[in-house]
PDB file of C-alpha atoms in Angstrom:
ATOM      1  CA  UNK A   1     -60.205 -60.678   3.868  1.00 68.00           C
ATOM      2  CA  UNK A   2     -58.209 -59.221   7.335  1.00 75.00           C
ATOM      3  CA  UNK A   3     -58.383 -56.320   8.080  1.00 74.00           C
ATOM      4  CA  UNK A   4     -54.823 -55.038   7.268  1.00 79.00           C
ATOM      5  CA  UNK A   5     -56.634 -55.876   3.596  1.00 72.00           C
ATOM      6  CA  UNK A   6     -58.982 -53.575   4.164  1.00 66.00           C
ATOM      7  CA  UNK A   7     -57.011 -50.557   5.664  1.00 69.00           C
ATOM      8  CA  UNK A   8     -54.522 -51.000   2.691  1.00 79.00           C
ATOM      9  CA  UNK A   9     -57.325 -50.614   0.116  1.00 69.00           C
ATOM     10  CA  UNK A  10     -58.888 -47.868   1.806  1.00 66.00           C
ATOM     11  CA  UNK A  11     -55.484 -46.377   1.959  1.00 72.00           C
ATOM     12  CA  UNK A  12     -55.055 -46.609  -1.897  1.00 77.00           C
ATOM     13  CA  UNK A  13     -58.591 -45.431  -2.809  1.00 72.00           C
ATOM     14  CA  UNK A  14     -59.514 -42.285  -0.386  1.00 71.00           C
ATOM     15  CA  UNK A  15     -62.113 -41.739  -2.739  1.00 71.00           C
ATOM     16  CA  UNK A  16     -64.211 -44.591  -1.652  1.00 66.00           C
ATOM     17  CA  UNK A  17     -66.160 -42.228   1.185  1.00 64.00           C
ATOM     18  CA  UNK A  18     -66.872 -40.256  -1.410  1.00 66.00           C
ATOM     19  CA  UNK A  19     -68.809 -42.690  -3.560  1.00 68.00           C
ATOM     20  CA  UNK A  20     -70.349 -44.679  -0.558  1.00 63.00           C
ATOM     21  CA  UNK A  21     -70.853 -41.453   2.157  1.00 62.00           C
ATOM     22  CA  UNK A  22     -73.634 -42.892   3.707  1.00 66.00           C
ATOM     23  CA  UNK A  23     -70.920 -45.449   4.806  1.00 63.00           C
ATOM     24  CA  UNK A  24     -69.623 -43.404   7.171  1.00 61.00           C
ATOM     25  CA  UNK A  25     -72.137 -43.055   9.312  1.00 62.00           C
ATOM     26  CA  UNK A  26     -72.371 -47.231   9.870  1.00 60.00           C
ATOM     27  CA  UNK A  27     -68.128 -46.878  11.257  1.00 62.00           C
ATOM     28  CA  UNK A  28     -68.537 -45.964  15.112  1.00 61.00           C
ATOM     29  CA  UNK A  29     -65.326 -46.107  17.335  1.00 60.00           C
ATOM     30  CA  UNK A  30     -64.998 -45.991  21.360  1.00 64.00           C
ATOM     31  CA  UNK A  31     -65.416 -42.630  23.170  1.00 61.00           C
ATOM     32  CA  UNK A  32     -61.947 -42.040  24.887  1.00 62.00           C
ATOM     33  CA  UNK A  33     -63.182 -40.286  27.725  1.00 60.00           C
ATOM     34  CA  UNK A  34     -66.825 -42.424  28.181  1.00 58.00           C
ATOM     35  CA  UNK A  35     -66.255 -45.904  26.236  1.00 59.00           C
ATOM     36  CA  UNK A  36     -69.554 -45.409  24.605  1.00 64.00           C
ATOM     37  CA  UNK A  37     -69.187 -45.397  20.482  1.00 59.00           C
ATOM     38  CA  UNK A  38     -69.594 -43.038  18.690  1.00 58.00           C
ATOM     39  CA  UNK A  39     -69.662 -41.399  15.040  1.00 64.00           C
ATOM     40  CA  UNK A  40     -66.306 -41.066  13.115  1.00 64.00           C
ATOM     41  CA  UNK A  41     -67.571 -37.068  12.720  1.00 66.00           C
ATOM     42  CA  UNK A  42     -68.003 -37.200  16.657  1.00 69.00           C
ATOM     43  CA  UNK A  43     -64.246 -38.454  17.023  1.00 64.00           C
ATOM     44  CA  UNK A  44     -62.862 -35.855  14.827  1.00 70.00           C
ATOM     45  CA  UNK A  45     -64.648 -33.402  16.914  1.00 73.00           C
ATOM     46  CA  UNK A  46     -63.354 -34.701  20.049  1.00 70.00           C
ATOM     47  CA  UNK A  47     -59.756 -34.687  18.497  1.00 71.00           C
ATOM     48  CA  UNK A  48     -60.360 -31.411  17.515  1.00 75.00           C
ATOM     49  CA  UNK A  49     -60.900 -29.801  20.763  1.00 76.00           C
ATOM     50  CA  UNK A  50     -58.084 -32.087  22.006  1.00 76.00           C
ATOM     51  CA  UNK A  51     -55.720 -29.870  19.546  1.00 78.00           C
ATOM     52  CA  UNK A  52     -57.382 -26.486  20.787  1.00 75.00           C
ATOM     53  CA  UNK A  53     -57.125 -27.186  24.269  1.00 79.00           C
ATOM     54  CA  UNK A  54     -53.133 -28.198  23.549  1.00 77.00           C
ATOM     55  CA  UNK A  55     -53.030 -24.921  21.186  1.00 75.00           C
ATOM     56  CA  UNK A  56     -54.623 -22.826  23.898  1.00 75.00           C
ATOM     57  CA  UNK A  57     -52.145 -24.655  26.592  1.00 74.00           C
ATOM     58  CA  UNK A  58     -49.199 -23.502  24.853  1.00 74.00           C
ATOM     59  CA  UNK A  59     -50.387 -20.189  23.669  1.00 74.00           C
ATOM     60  CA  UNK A  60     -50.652 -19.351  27.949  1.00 72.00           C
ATOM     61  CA  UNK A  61     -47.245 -20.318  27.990  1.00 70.00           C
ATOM     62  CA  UNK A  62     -46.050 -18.551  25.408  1.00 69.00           C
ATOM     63  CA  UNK A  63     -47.417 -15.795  27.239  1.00 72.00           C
ATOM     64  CA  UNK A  64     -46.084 -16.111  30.134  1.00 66.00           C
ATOM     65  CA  UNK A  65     -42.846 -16.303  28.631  1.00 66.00           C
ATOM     66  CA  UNK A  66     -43.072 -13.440  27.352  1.00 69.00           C
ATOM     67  CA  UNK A  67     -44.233 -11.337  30.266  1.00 69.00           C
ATOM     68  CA  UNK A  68     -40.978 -12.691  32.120  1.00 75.00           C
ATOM     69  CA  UNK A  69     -38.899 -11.443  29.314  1.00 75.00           C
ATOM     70  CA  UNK A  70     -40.338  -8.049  29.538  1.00 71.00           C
ATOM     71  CA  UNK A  71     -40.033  -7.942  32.787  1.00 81.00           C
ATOM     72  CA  UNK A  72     -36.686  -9.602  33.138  1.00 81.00           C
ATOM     73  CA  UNK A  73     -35.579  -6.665  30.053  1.00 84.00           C
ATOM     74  CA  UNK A  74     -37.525  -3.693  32.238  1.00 87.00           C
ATOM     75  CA  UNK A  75     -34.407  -4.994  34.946  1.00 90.00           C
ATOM     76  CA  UNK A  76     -31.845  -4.718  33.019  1.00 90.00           C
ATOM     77  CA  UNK A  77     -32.425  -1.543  31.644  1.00 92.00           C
ATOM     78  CA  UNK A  78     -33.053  -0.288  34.782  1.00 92.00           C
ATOM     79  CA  UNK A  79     -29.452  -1.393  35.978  1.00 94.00           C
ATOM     80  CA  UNK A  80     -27.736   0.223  32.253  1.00 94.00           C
ATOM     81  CA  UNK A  81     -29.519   3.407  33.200  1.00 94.00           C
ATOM     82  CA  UNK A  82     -27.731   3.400  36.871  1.00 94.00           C
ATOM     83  CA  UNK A  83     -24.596   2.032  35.259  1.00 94.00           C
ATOM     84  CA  UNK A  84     -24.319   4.603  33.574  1.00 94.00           C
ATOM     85  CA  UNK A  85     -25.337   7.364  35.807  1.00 93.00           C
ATOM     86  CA  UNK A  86     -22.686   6.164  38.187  1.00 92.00           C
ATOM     87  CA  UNK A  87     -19.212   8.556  38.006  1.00 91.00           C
ATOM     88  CA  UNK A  88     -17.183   6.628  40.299  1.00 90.00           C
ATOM     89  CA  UNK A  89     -16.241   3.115  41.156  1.00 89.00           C
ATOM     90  CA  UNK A  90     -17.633   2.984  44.423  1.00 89.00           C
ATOM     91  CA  UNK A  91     -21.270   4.201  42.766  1.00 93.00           C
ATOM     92  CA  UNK A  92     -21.066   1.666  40.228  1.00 93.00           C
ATOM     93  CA  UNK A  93     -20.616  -0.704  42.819  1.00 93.00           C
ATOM     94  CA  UNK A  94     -23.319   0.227  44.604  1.00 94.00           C
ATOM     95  CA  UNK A  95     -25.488  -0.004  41.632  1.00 96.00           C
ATOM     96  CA  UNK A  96     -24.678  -3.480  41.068  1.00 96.00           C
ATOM     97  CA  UNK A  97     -25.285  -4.505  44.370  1.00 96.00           C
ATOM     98  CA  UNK A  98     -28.592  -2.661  44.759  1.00 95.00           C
ATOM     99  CA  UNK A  99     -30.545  -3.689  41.939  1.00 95.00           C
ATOM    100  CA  UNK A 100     -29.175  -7.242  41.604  1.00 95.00           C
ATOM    101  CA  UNK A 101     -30.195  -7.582  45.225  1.00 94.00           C
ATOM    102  CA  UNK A 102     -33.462  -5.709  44.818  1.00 92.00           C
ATOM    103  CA  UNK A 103     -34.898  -5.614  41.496  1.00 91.00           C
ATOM    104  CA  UNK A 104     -33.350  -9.336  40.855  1.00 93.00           C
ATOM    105  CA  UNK A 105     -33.720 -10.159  44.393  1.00 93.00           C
ATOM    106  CA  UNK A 106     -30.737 -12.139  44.530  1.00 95.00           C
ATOM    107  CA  UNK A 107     -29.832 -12.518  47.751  1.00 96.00           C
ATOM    108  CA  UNK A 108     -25.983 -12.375  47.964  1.00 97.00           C
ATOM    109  CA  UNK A 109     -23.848 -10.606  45.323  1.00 97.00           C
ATOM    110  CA  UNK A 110     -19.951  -9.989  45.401  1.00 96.00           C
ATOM    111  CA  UNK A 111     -17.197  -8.756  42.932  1.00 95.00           C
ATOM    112  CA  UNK A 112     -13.955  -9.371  42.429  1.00 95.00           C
ATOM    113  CA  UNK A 113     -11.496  -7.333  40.158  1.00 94.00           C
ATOM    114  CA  UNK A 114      -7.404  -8.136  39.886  1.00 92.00           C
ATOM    115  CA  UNK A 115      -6.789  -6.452  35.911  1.00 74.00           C
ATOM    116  CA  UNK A 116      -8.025  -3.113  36.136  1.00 64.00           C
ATOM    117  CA  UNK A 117      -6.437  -0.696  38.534  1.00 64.00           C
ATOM    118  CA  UNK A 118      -6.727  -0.051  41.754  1.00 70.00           C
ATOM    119  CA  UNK A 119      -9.802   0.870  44.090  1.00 71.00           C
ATOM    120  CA  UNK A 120     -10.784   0.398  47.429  1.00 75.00           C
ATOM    121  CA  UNK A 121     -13.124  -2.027  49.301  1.00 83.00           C
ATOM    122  CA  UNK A 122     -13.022  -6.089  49.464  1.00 89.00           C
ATOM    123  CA  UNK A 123     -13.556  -5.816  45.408  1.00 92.00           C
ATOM    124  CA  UNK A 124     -10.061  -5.519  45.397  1.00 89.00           C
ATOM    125  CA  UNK A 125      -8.893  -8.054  47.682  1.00 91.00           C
ATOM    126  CA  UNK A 126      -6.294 -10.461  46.442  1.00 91.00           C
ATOM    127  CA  UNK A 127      -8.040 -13.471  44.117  1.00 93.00           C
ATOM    128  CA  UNK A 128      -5.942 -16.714  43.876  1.00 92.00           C
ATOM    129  CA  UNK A 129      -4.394 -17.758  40.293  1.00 93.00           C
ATOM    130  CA  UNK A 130      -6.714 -20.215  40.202  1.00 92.00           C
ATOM    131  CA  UNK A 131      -9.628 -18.623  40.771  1.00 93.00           C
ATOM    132  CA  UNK A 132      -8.020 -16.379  37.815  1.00 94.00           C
ATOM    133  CA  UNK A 133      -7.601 -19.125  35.413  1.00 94.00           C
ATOM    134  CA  UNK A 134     -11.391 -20.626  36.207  1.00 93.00           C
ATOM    135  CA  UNK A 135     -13.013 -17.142  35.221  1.00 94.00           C
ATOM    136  CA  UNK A 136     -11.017 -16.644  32.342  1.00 95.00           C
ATOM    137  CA  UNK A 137     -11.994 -20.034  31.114  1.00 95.00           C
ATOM    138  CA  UNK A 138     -15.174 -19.339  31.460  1.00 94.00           C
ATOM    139  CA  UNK A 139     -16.852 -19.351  27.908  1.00 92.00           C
ATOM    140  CA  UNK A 140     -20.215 -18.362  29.692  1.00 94.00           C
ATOM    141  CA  UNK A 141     -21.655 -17.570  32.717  1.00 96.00           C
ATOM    142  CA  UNK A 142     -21.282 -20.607  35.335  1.00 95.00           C
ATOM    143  CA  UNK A 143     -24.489 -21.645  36.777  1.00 95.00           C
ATOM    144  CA  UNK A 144     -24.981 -24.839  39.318  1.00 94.00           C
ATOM    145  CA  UNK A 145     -24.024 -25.788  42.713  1.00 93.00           C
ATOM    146  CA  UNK A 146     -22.417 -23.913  45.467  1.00 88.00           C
ATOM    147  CA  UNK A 147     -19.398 -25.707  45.612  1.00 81.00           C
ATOM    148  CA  UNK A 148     -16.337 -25.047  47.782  1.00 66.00           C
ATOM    149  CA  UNK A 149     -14.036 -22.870  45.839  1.00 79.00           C
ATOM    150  CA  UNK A 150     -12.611 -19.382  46.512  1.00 89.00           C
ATOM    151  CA  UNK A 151     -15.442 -17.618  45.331  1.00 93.00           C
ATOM    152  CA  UNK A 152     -17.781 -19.202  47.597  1.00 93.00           C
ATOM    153  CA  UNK A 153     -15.836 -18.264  50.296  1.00 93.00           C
ATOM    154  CA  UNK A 154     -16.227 -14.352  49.060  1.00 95.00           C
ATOM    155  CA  UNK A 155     -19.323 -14.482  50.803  1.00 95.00           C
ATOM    156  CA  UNK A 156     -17.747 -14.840  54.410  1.00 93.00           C
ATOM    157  CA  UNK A 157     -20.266 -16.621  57.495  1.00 93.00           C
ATOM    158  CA  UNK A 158     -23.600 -17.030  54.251  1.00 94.00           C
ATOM    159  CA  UNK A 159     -21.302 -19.752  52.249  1.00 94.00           C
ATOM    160  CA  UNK A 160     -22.018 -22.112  54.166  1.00 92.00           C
ATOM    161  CA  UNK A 161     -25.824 -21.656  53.658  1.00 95.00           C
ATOM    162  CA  UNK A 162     -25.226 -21.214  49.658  1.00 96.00           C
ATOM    163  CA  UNK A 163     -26.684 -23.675  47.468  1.00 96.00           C
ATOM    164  CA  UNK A 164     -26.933 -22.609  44.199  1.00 96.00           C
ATOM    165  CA  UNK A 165     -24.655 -19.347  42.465  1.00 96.00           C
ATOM    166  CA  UNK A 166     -23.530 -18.384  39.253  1.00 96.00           C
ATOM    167  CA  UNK A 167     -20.227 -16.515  38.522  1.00 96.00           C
ATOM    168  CA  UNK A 168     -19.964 -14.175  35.249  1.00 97.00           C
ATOM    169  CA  UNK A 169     -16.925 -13.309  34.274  1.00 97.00           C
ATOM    170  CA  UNK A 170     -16.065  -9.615  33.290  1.00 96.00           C
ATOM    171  CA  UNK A 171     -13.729  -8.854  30.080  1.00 95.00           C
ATOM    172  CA  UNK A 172     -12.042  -6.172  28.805  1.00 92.00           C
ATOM    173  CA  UNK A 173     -13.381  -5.303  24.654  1.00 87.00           C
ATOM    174  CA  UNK A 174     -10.381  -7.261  23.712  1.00 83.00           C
ATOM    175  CA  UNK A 175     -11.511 -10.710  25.542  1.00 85.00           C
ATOM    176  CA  UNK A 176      -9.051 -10.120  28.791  1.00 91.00           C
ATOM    177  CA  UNK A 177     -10.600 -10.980  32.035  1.00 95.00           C
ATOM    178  CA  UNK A 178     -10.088  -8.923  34.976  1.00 95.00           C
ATOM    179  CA  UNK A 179     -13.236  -9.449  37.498  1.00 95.00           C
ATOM    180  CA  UNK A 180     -15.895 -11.902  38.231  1.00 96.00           C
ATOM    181  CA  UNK A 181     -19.195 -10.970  39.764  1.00 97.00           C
ATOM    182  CA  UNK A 182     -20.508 -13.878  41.953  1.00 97.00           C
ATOM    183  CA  UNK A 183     -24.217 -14.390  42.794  1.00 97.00           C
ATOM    184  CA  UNK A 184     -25.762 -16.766  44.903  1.00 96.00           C
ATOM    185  CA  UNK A 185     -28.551 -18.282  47.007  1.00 96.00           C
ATOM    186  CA  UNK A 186     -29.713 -20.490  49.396  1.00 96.00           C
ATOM    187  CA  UNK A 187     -32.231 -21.894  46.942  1.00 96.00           C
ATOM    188  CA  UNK A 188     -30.796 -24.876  45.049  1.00 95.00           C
ATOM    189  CA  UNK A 189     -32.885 -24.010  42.141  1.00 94.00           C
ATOM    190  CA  UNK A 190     -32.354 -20.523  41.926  1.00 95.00           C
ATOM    191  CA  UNK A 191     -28.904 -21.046  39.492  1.00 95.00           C
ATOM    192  CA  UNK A 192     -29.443 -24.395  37.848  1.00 93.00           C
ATOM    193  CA  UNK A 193     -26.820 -25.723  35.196  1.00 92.00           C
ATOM    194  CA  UNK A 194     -29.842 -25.848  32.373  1.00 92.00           C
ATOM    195  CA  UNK A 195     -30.444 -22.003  33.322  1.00 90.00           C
ATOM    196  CA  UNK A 196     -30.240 -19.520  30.063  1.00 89.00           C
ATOM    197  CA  UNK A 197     -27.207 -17.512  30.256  1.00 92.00           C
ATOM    198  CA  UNK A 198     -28.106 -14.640  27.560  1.00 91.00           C
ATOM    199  CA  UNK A 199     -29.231 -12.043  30.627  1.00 92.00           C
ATOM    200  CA  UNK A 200     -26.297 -12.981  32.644  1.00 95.00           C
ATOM    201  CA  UNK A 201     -23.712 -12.071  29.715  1.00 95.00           C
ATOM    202  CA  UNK A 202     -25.439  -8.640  28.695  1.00 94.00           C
ATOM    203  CA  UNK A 203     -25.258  -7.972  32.780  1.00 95.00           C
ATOM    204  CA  UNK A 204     -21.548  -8.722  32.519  1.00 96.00           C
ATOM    205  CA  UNK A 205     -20.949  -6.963  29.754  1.00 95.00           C
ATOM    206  CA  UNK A 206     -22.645  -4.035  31.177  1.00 95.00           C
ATOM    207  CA  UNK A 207     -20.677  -4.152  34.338  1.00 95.00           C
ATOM    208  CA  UNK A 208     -17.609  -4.714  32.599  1.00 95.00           C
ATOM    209  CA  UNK A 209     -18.273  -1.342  30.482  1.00 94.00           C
ATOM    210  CA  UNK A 210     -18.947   0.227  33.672  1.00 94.00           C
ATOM    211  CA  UNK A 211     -15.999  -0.802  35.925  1.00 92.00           C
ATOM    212  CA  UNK A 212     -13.402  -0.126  33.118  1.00 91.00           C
ATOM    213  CA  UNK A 213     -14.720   3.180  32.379  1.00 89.00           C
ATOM    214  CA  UNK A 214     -14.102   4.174  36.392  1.00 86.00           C
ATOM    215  CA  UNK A 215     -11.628   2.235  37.525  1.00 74.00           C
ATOM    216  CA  UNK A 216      -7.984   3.562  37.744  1.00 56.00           C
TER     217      UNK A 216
END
């Protein structure tokens, strides 16, 4: 008889252990972490904590998750609350600027806007067509390398230090883009491509709401 005899009957009658239990204790297998053997009851105890540790491994994740989300959602509502507190395009501005920079600690944040009045500062400075076209085919918020296009060159004598930056384009309610706010960093992780977009949309959306609203 071989042994692939043997697995197949046991396979077709499980209730073989039940008639001959004393069997069990005879079937020993190889300790994975010693090389000793041991019991079959010994193995599934050693599987078992195997499966808590794992559980318990991805439970602290989970966690930790979670804490970022809260804390990445305490953000956000802190810039909506001085989004909308701002009565002025200049203040809104500022708001952006101030708690991307601080509360998100991104280190270098700019804004362009070309469909929605007129205001003062570089916000308003003249943006190529193509620069144009690129934000409004934007479907989400771009996130990867630093490369050499108009927008990296918003950030003056720091582009060439930028490795990483993510541009979020800003829509009127009807799908019409008329700005792009441009982050970036010198850390070539900070905006990876693989990056979750969902906080970077609900920040342009907010600053959308709040430039439109102030703008002339």
């Amino acid at each position: 008889m071989k042994s692939e005899d043997v697995a197949r009957y046991l396979h077709d009658h499980p209730e073989f252990f039940d008639q001959y239990a004393d069997m069990l204790a005879l079937v020993t297998l190889p300790d994975p972490h010693s090389g000793r053997a041991i019991s079959i009851t010994e193995k599934q105890l050693f599987n078992l904590r195997d499966k808590v540790r794992t559980l318990e491994s991805k439970l602290v994740e989970l966690i930790g998750f979670g804490e970022e989300n809260d804390a990445i959602g305490g953000k956000v509502h802190g810039l909506a609350v001085a989004l909308i507190a701002a009565t002025d395009q200049a203040a809104v501005v500022r708001a952006l600027y101030s708690h991307l920079g601080g509360a998100f600690a991104v280190p270098h944040v700019t804004l362009r806007l070309w469909g929605a009045g007129q205001g003062e500062g570089h916000e308003f400075d003249a943006v190529a067509d193509a620069a144009k076209a690129f934000a409004s085919g934007l479907q989400r918020p771009y996130c990867g390398t630093a490369t050499a296009q108009e927008s990296l060159a918003w950030f003056g004598e720091a582009a060439a230090h930028l490795r990483s930056m993510t541009q979020v384009p800003l829509r009127e309610p009807g799908g019409a883009c008329f700005g792009l706010l441009v982050m970036a960093s010198e850390d070539p992780h900070r905006f990876y491509p693989e990056l979750g977009t969902l906080y970077l949309e609900r920040i342009g959306e907010m600053a959308a709401a709040a430039l439109l609203r102030v703008v002339a």
